[in-house]
Coordinates of C-alpha atoms and ligand atoms in Angstrom, one line a residue:
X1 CA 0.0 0.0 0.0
X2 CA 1.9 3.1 -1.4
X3 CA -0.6 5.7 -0.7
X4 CA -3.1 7.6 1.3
X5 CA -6.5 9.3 -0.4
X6 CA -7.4 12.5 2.0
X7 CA -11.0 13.3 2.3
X8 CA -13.1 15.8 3.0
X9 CA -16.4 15.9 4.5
X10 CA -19.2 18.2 4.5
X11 CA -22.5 17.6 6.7
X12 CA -22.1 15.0 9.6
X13 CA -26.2 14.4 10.0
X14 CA -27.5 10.6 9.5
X15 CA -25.5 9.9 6.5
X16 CA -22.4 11.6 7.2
X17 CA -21.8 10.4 10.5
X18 CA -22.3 6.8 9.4
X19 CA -20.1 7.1 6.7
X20 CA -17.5 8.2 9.6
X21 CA -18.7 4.9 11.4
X22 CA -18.1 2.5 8.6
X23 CA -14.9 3.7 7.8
X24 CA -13.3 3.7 11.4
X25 CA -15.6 -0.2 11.5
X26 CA -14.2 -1.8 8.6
X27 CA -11.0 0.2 8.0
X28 CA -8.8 -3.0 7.3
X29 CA -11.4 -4.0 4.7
X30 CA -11.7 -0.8 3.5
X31 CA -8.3 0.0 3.2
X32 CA -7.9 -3.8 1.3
X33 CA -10.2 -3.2 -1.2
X34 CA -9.1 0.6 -2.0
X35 CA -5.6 -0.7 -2.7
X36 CA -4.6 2.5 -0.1
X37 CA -5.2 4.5 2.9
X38 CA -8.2 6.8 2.9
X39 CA -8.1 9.7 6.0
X40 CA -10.5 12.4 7.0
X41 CA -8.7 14.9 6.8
X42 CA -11.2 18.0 7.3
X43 CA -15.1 18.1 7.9
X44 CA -17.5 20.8 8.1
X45 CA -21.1 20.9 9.4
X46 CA -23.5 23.7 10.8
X47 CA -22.7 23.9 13.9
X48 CA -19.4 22.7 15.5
X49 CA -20.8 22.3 19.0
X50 CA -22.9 19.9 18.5
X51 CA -21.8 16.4 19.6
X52 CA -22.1 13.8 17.5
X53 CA -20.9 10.6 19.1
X54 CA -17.6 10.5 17.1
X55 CA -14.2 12.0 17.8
X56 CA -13.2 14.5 15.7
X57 CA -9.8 15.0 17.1
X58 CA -7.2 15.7 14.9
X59 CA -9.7 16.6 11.8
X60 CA -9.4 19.7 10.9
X61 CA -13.0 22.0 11.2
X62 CA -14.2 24.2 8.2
X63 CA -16.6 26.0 8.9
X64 CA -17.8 26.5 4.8
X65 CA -18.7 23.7 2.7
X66 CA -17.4 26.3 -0.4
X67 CA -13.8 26.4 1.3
X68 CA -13.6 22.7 2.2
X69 CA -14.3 22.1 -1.6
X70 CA -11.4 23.8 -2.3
X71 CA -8.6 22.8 0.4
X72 CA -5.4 21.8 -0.6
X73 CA -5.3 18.8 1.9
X74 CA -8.2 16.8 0.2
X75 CA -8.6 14.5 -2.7
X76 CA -12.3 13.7 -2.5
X77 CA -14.6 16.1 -1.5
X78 CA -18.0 13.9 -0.1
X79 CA -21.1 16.3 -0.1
X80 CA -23.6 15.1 2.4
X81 CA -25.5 18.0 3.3
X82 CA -28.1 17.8 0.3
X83 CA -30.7 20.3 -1.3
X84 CA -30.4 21.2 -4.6
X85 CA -29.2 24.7 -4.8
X86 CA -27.6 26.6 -2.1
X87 CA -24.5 26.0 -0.5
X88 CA -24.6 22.1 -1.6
X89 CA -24.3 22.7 -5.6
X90 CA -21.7 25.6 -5.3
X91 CA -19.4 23.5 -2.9
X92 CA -19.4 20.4 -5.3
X93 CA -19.0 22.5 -8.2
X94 CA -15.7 24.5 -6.3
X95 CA -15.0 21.0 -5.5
X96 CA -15.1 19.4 -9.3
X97 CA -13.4 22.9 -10.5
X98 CA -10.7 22.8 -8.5
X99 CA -9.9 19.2 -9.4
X100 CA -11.1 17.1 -6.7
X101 CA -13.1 13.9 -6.7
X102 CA -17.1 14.2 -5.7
X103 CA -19.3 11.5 -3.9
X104 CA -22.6 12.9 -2.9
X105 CA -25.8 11.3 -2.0
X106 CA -28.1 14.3 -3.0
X107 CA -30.7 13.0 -5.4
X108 CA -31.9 16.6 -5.5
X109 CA -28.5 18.1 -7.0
X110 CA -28.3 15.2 -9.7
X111 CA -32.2 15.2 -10.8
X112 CA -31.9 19.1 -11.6
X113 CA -28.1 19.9 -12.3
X114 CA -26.7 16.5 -13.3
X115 CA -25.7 17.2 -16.5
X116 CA -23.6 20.6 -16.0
X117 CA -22.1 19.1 -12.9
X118 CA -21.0 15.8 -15.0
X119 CA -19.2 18.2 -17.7
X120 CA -17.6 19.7 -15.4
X121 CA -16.1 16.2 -13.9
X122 CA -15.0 15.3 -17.1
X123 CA -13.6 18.7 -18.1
X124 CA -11.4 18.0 -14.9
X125 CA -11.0 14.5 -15.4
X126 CA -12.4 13.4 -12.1
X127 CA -15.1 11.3 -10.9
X128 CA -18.5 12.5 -9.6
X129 CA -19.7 9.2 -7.9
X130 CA -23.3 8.9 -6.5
X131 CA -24.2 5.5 -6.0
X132 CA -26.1 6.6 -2.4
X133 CA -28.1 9.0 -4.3
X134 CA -30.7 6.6 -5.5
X135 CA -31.9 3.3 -3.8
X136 CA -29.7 3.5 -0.2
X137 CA -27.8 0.5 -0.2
X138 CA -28.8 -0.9 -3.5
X139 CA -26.1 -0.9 -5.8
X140 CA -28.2 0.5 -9.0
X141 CA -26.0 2.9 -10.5
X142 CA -23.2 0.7 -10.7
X143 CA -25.4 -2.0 -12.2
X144 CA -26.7 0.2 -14.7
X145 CA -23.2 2.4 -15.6
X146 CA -21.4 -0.9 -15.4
X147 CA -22.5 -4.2 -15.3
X148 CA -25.6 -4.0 -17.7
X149 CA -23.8 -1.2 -19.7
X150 CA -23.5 -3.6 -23.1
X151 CA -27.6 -4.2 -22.7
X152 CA -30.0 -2.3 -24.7
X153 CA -32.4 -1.6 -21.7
X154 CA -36.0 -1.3 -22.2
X155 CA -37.5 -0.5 -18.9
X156 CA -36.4 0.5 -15.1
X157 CA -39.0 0.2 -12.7
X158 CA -38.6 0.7 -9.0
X159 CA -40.0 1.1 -5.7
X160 CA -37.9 4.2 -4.8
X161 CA -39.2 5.8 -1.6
X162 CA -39.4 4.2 2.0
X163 CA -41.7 6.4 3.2
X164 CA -44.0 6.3 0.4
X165 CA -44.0 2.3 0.7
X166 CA -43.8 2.4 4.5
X167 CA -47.5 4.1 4.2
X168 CA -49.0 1.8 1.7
X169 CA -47.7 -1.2 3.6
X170 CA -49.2 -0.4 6.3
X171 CA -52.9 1.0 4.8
X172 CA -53.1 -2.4 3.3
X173 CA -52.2 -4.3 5.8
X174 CA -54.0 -2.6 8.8
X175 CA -56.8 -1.5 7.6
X176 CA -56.4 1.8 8.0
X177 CA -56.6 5.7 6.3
X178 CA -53.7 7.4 4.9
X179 CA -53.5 10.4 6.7
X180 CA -54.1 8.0 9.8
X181 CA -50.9 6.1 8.8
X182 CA -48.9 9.2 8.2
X183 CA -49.3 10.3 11.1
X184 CA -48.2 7.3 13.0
X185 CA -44.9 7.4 10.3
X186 CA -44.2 11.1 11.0
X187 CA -44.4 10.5 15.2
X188 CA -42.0 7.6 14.1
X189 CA -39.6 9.3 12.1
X190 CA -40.7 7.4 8.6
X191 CA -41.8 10.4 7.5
X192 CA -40.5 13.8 7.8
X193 CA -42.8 16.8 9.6
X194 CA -43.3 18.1 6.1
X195 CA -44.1 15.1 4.2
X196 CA -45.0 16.9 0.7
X197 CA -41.7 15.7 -1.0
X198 CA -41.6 12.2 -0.5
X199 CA -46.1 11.6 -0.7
X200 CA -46.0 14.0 -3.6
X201 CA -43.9 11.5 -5.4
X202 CA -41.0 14.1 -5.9
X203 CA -38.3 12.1 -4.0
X204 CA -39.0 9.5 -6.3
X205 CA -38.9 11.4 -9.3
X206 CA -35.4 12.9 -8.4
X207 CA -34.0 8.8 -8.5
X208 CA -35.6 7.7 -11.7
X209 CA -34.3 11.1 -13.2
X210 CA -31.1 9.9 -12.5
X211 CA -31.8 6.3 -13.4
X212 CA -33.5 6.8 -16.7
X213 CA -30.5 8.9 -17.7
X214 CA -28.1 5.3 -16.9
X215 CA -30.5 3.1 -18.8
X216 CA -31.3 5.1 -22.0
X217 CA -28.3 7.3 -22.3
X218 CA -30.3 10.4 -22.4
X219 CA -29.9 13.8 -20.7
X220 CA -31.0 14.0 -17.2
X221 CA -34.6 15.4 -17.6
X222 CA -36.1 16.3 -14.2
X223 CA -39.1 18.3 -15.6
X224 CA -40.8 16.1 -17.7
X225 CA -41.2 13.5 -15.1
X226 CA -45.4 12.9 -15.1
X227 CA -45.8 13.2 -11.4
X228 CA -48.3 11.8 -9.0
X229 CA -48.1 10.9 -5.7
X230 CA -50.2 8.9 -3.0
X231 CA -52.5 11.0 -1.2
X232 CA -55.4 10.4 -2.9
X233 CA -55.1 6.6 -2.2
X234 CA -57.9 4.8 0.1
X235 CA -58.7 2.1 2.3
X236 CA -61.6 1.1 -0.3
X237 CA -59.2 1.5 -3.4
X238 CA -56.9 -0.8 -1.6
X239 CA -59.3 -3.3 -0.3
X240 CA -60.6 -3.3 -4.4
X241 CA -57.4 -4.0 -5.9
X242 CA -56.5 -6.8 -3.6
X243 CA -59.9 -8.7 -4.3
X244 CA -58.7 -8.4 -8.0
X245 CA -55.8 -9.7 -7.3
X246 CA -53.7 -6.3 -7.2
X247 CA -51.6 -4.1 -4.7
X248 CA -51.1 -0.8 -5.3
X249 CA -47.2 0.9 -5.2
X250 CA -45.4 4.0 -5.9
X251 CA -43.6 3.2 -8.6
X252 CA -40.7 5.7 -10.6
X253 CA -41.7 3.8 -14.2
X254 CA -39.0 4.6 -17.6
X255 CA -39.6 2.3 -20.3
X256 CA -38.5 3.0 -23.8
X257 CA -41.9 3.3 -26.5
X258 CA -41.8 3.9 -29.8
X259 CA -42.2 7.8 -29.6
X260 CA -39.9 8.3 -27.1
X261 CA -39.3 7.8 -23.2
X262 CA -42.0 7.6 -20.9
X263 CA -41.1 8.3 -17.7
X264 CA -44.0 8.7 -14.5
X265 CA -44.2 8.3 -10.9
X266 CA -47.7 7.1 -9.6
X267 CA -49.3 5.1 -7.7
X268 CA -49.7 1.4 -9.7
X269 CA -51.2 -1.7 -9.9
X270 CA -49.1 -4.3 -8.7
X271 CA -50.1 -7.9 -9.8
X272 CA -49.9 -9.9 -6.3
X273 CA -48.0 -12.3 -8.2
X274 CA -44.9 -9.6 -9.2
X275 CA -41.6 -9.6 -6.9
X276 CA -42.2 -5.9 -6.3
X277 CA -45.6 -6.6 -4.4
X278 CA -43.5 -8.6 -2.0
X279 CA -41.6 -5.3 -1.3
X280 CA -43.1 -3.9 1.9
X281 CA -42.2 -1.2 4.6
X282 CA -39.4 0.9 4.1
X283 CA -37.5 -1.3 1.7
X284 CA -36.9 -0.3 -1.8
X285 CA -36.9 -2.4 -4.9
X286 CA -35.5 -1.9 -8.8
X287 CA -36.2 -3.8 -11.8
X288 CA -34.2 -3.2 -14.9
X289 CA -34.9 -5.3 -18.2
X290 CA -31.9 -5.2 -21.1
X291 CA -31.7 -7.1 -24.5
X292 CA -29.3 -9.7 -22.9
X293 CA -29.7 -9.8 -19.3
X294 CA -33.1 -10.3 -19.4
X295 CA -35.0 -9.1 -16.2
X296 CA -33.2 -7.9 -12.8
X297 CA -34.0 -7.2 -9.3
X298 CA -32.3 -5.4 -7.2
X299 CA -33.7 -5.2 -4.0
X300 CA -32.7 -3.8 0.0
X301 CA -32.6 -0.8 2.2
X302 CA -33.4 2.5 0.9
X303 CA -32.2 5.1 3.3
X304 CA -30.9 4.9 6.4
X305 CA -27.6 5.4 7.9
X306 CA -26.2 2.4 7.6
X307 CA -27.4 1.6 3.9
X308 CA -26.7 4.9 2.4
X309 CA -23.1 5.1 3.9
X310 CA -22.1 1.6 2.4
X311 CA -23.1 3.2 -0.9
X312 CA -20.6 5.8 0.0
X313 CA -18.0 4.0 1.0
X314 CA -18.6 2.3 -1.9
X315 CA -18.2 5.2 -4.2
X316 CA -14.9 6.0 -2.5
X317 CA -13.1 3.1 -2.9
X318 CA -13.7 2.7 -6.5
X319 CA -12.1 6.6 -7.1
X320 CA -9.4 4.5 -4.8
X321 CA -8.7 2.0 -7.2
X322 CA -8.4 4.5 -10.2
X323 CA -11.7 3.9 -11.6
X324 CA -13.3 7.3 -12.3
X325 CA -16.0 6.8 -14.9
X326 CA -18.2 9.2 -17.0
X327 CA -20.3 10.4 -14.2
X328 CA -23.5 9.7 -16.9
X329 CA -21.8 6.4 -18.5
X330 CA -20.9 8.6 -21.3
X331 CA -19.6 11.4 -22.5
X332 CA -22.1 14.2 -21.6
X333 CA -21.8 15.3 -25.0
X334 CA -22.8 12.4 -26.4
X335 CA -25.9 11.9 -24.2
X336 CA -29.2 11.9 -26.6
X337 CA -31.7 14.6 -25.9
X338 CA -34.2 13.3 -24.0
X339 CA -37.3 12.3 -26.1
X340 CA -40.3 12.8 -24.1
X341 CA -43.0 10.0 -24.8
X342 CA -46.5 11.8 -24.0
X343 CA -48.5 10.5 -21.5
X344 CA -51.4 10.4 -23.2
X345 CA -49.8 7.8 -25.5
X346 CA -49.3 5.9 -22.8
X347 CA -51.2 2.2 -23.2
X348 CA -51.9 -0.1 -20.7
X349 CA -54.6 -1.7 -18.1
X350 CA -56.1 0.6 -15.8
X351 CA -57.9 0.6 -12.0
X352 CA -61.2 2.8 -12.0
X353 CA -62.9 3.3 -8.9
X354 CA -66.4 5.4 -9.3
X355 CA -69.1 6.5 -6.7
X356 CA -72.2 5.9 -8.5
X357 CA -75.6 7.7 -7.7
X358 CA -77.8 5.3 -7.1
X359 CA -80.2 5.5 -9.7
X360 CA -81.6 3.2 -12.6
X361 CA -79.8 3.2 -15.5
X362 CA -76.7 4.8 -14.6
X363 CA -74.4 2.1 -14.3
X364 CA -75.6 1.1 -18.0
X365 CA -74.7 4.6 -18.9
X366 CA -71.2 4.5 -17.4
X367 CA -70.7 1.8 -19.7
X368 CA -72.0 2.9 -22.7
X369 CA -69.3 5.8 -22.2
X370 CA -66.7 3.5 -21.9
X371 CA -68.2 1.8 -25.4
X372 CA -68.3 5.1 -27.0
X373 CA -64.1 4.5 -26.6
X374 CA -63.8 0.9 -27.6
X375 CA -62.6 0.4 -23.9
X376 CA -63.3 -3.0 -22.8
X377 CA -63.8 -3.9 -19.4
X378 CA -61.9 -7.0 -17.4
X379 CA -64.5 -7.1 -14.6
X380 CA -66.5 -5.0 -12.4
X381 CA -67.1 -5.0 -8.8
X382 CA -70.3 -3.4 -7.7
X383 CA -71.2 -2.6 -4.2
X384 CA -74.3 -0.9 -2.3
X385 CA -73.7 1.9 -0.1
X386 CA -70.1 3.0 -0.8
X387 CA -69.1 3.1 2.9
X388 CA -66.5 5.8 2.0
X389 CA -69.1 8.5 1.2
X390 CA -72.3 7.0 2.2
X391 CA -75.4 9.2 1.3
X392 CA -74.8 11.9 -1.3
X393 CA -76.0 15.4 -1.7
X394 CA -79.6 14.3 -3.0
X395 CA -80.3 12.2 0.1
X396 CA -80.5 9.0 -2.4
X397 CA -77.0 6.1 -1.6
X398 CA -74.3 5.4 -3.6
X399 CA -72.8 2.4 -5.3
X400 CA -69.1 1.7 -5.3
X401 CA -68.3 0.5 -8.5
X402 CA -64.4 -0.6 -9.8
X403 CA -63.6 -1.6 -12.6
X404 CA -60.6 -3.3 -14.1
X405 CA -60.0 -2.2 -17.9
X406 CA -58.3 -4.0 -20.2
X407 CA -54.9 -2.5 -22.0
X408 CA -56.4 0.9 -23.3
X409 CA -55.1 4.5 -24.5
X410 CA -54.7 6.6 -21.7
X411 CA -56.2 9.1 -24.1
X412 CA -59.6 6.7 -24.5
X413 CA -60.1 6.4 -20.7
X414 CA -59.6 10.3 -19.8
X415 CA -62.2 11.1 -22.7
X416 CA -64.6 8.3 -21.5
X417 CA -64.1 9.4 -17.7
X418 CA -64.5 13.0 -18.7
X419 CA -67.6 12.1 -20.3
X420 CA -69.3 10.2 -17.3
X421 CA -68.1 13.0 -15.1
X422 CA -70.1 15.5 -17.1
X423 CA -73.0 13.0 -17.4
X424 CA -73.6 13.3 -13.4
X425 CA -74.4 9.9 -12.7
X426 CA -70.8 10.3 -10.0
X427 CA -70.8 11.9 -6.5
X428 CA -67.1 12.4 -6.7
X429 CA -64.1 12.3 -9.3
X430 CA -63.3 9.0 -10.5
X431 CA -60.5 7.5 -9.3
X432 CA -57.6 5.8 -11.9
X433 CA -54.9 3.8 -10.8
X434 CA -52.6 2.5 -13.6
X435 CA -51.9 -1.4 -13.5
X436 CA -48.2 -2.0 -13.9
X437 CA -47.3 -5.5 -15.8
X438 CA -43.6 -4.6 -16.8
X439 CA -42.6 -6.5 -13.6
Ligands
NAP501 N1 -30.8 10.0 5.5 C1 -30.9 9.1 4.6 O1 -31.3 7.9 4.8 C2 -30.5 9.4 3.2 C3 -30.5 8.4 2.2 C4 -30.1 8.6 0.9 C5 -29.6 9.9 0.6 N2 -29.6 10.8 1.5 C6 -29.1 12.2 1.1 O2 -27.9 12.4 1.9 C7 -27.8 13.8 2.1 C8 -27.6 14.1 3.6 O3 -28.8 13.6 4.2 P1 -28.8 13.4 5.8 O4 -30.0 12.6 6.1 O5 -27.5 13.0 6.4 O6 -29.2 14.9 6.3 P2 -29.0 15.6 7.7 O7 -29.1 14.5 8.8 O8 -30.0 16.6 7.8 O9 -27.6 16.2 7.7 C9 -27.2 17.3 7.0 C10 -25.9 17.8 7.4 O10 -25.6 18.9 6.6 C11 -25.1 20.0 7.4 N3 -25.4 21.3 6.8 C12 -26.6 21.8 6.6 N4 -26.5 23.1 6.1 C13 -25.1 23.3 6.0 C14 -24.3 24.3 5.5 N5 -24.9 25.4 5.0 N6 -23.0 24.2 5.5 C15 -22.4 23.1 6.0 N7 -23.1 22.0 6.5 C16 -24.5 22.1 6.4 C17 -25.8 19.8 8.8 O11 -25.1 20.4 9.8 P3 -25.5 20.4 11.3 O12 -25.5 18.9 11.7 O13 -24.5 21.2 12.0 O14 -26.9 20.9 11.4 C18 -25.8 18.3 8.9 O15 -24.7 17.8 9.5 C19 -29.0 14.5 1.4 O16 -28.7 14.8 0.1 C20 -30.0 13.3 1.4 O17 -30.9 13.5 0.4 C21 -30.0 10.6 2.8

């Protein structure tokens, strides 16, 4: 072992202090694998008074991430504050600028600024490694940039936020309301006080930004992300899908269609039968299908200290061993623009869930709207007194009615649901939950 890798280290919250942990843990390992020595050699934070429950003696304090970036007595700069503007993307860029290695694990920097930041890694000739970024432990970006990288891939599909799954785990299997469950999940720490980011589906969005980029070799493309996310999910949806044979996930979806990519986060339809419906609490799960391998699963902890800082440690010992990579797989230069596939396009089965007004005839007329469309229809589940909204506005009941619909243009259904909706025979707007068979 002829040499020693300095690092430095800014933010020592969950992640950073575990990657502090591991290193001290499994040093001899570490040190084996890396083919050197690898020493913090400075660290910056918030606030310096704070005590952490490591010893920070003899590692030198910065007190700005911006000036740590740029220090003399560090090789790899490791950016584990997060947020994607602000004091995180102007230290990593200092950092790349001023030729020093990156690891991060900020999903949020890479889904918005991923491709500048990877030009200017390669303009320098270093490695911007972030591995931790998406899917905690789960090595997904080194499958993708490496291991599958000779495959033609044709869709990723992954369970990509704890919290997100945590809630749906539990709805399903106790019974209860979401905003019931989050609750519990926030008084737990699941789920943080402001839970807009990970239940609005834009944590996941962040990952598959990054992972559709890997599988397609297309620019990073953030914004045209279809977004949804879980709050309108309910115990009766739930209870619908599992009679049919269904469970219902967040899922970050990028397949490859004919007019372009499609790629959507929103609650799906999970055949029970699917290794993802296995995937409960706050685990997280990726499928990834190329010409050659065939179908893969990846699956493990999402977050956490533990998981996320074996991604990092990861990430540093492969700049160790001299193997700095096209942050993107490829030259960002030669990354295709991304080719948005609409969403309308989009074909495939579909969940429906309506509140009927209980009168003659208008079940007969929801389907003749669905006719009108050529939609066909897999089965239908009708139910007295929808127990969700019990009697409506004109004192007469409601039915529940859910229906499964067979592969369809998303384009069909939202004209056939617009239609019923304008009809009146509904006491509320439908419900559509998209069933995914790619896994
Ligand atoms: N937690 C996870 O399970 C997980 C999983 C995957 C990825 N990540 C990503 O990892 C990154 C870090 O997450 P985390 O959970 O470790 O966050 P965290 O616990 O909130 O820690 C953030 C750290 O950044 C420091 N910090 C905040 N503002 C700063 C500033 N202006 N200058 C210098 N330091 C500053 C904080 O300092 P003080 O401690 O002094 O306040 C703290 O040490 C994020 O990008 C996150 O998305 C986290």
């Amino acid at each position: 072992m002829t040499h020693r890798l300095k690092l430095g280290i800014a933010g020592l919250g969950t992640v950073g202090v575990g990657v502090w942990k591991l290193l001290n843990e499994n040093r001899e390992r570490i040190f084996a694998n890396a083919g050197c020595e690898l020493e913090i050699t400075a660290v910056c934070a918030r606030n310096a008074d704070i005590d952490r429950g490591i010893d920070l003696k003899g590692v030198r304090w910065v007190d700005n991430a911006v000036e740590l970036a740029s220090s003399d007595d560090i090789d790899i700069f490791v950016e584990l504050i997060g947020g994607e503007e602000g004091i995180a993307r102007e230290a990593v860029e200092t950092a790349l600028a001023h030729g020093k290695h990156v690891v991060t694990a900020n999903k949020a920097l890479l889904a918005h600024h991923g491709n500048e930041l990877a030009a200017i890694a390669e303009k320098h000739n270093v490695a911007l490694n972030y591995e931790a970024a998406v899917a905690g432990a789960i090595p997904i970006v080194k499958s993708l940039r490496e291991g599958l990288a000779g495959n033609n891939v044709s869709s990723v599909v992954g369970i990509l936020n704890g919290t997100c799954n945590y809630i749906l785990t539990k709805m399903a299997s106790e019974g209860r309301e979401f905003a019931d469950v989050l609750s519990d999940a926030q008084k737990m720490g699941y789920a943080e006080a402001d839970p807009t980011f990970d239940i609005g589906g834009h944590d996941t969005a962040h990952k598959l930004a990054i992972l559709t980029c890997l599988a397609f070799g297309s620019r990073i493309d953030f914004n045209s992300i279809y977004l949804e996310g879980i709050e309108a999910i309910t115990q009766a949806d739930l209870k619908a899908v599992h009679e049919l044979g269904y469970c219902i996930k967040l899922l970050g979806v990028a397949i490859r269609t004919d007019s372009g990519i499609e790629q959507r986060v929103h609650p799906s339809l999970v055949p029970l039968t699917s290794p993802l419906a296995a995937i409960d609490g706050a685990f997280n799960a990726v499928a990834v299908e190329g010409n050659y391998s065939g179908k893969i699963i990846l699956q493990g902890a999402g977050a956490g200290q533990k998981p996320t800082a074996s991604a990092v440690i990861a990430d540093i010992i492969d700049i160790a061993r001299v193997n700095a990579l096209y942050p993107l797989g490829r030259e960002v230069a030669k990354l295709a623009p991304y080719q948005r596939a609409r969403m309308r396009a989009h074909e495939g089965g579909y969940y429906v869930g309506l509140a009927v007004h209980d009168r003659p005839g208008a079940v007969a007329a929801i389907a003749k709207r669905f006719g009108e469309q050529e939609i066909s229809l897999e089965s239908i589940i009708q139910r007295g007194t929808d127990t969700q909204s019990g009697e409506d506005a004109e004192g007469g009941g409601q039915q529940s009615v859910v229906l499964i619909i067979h592969e369809t243009a998303e384009a069909a259904l939202r004209e056939a649901l617009a239609s019923i909706e304008a009809d009146g025979h509904i006491a509320d707007r439908p419900r559509m939950i998209r069933i995914e068979k790619t896994i």
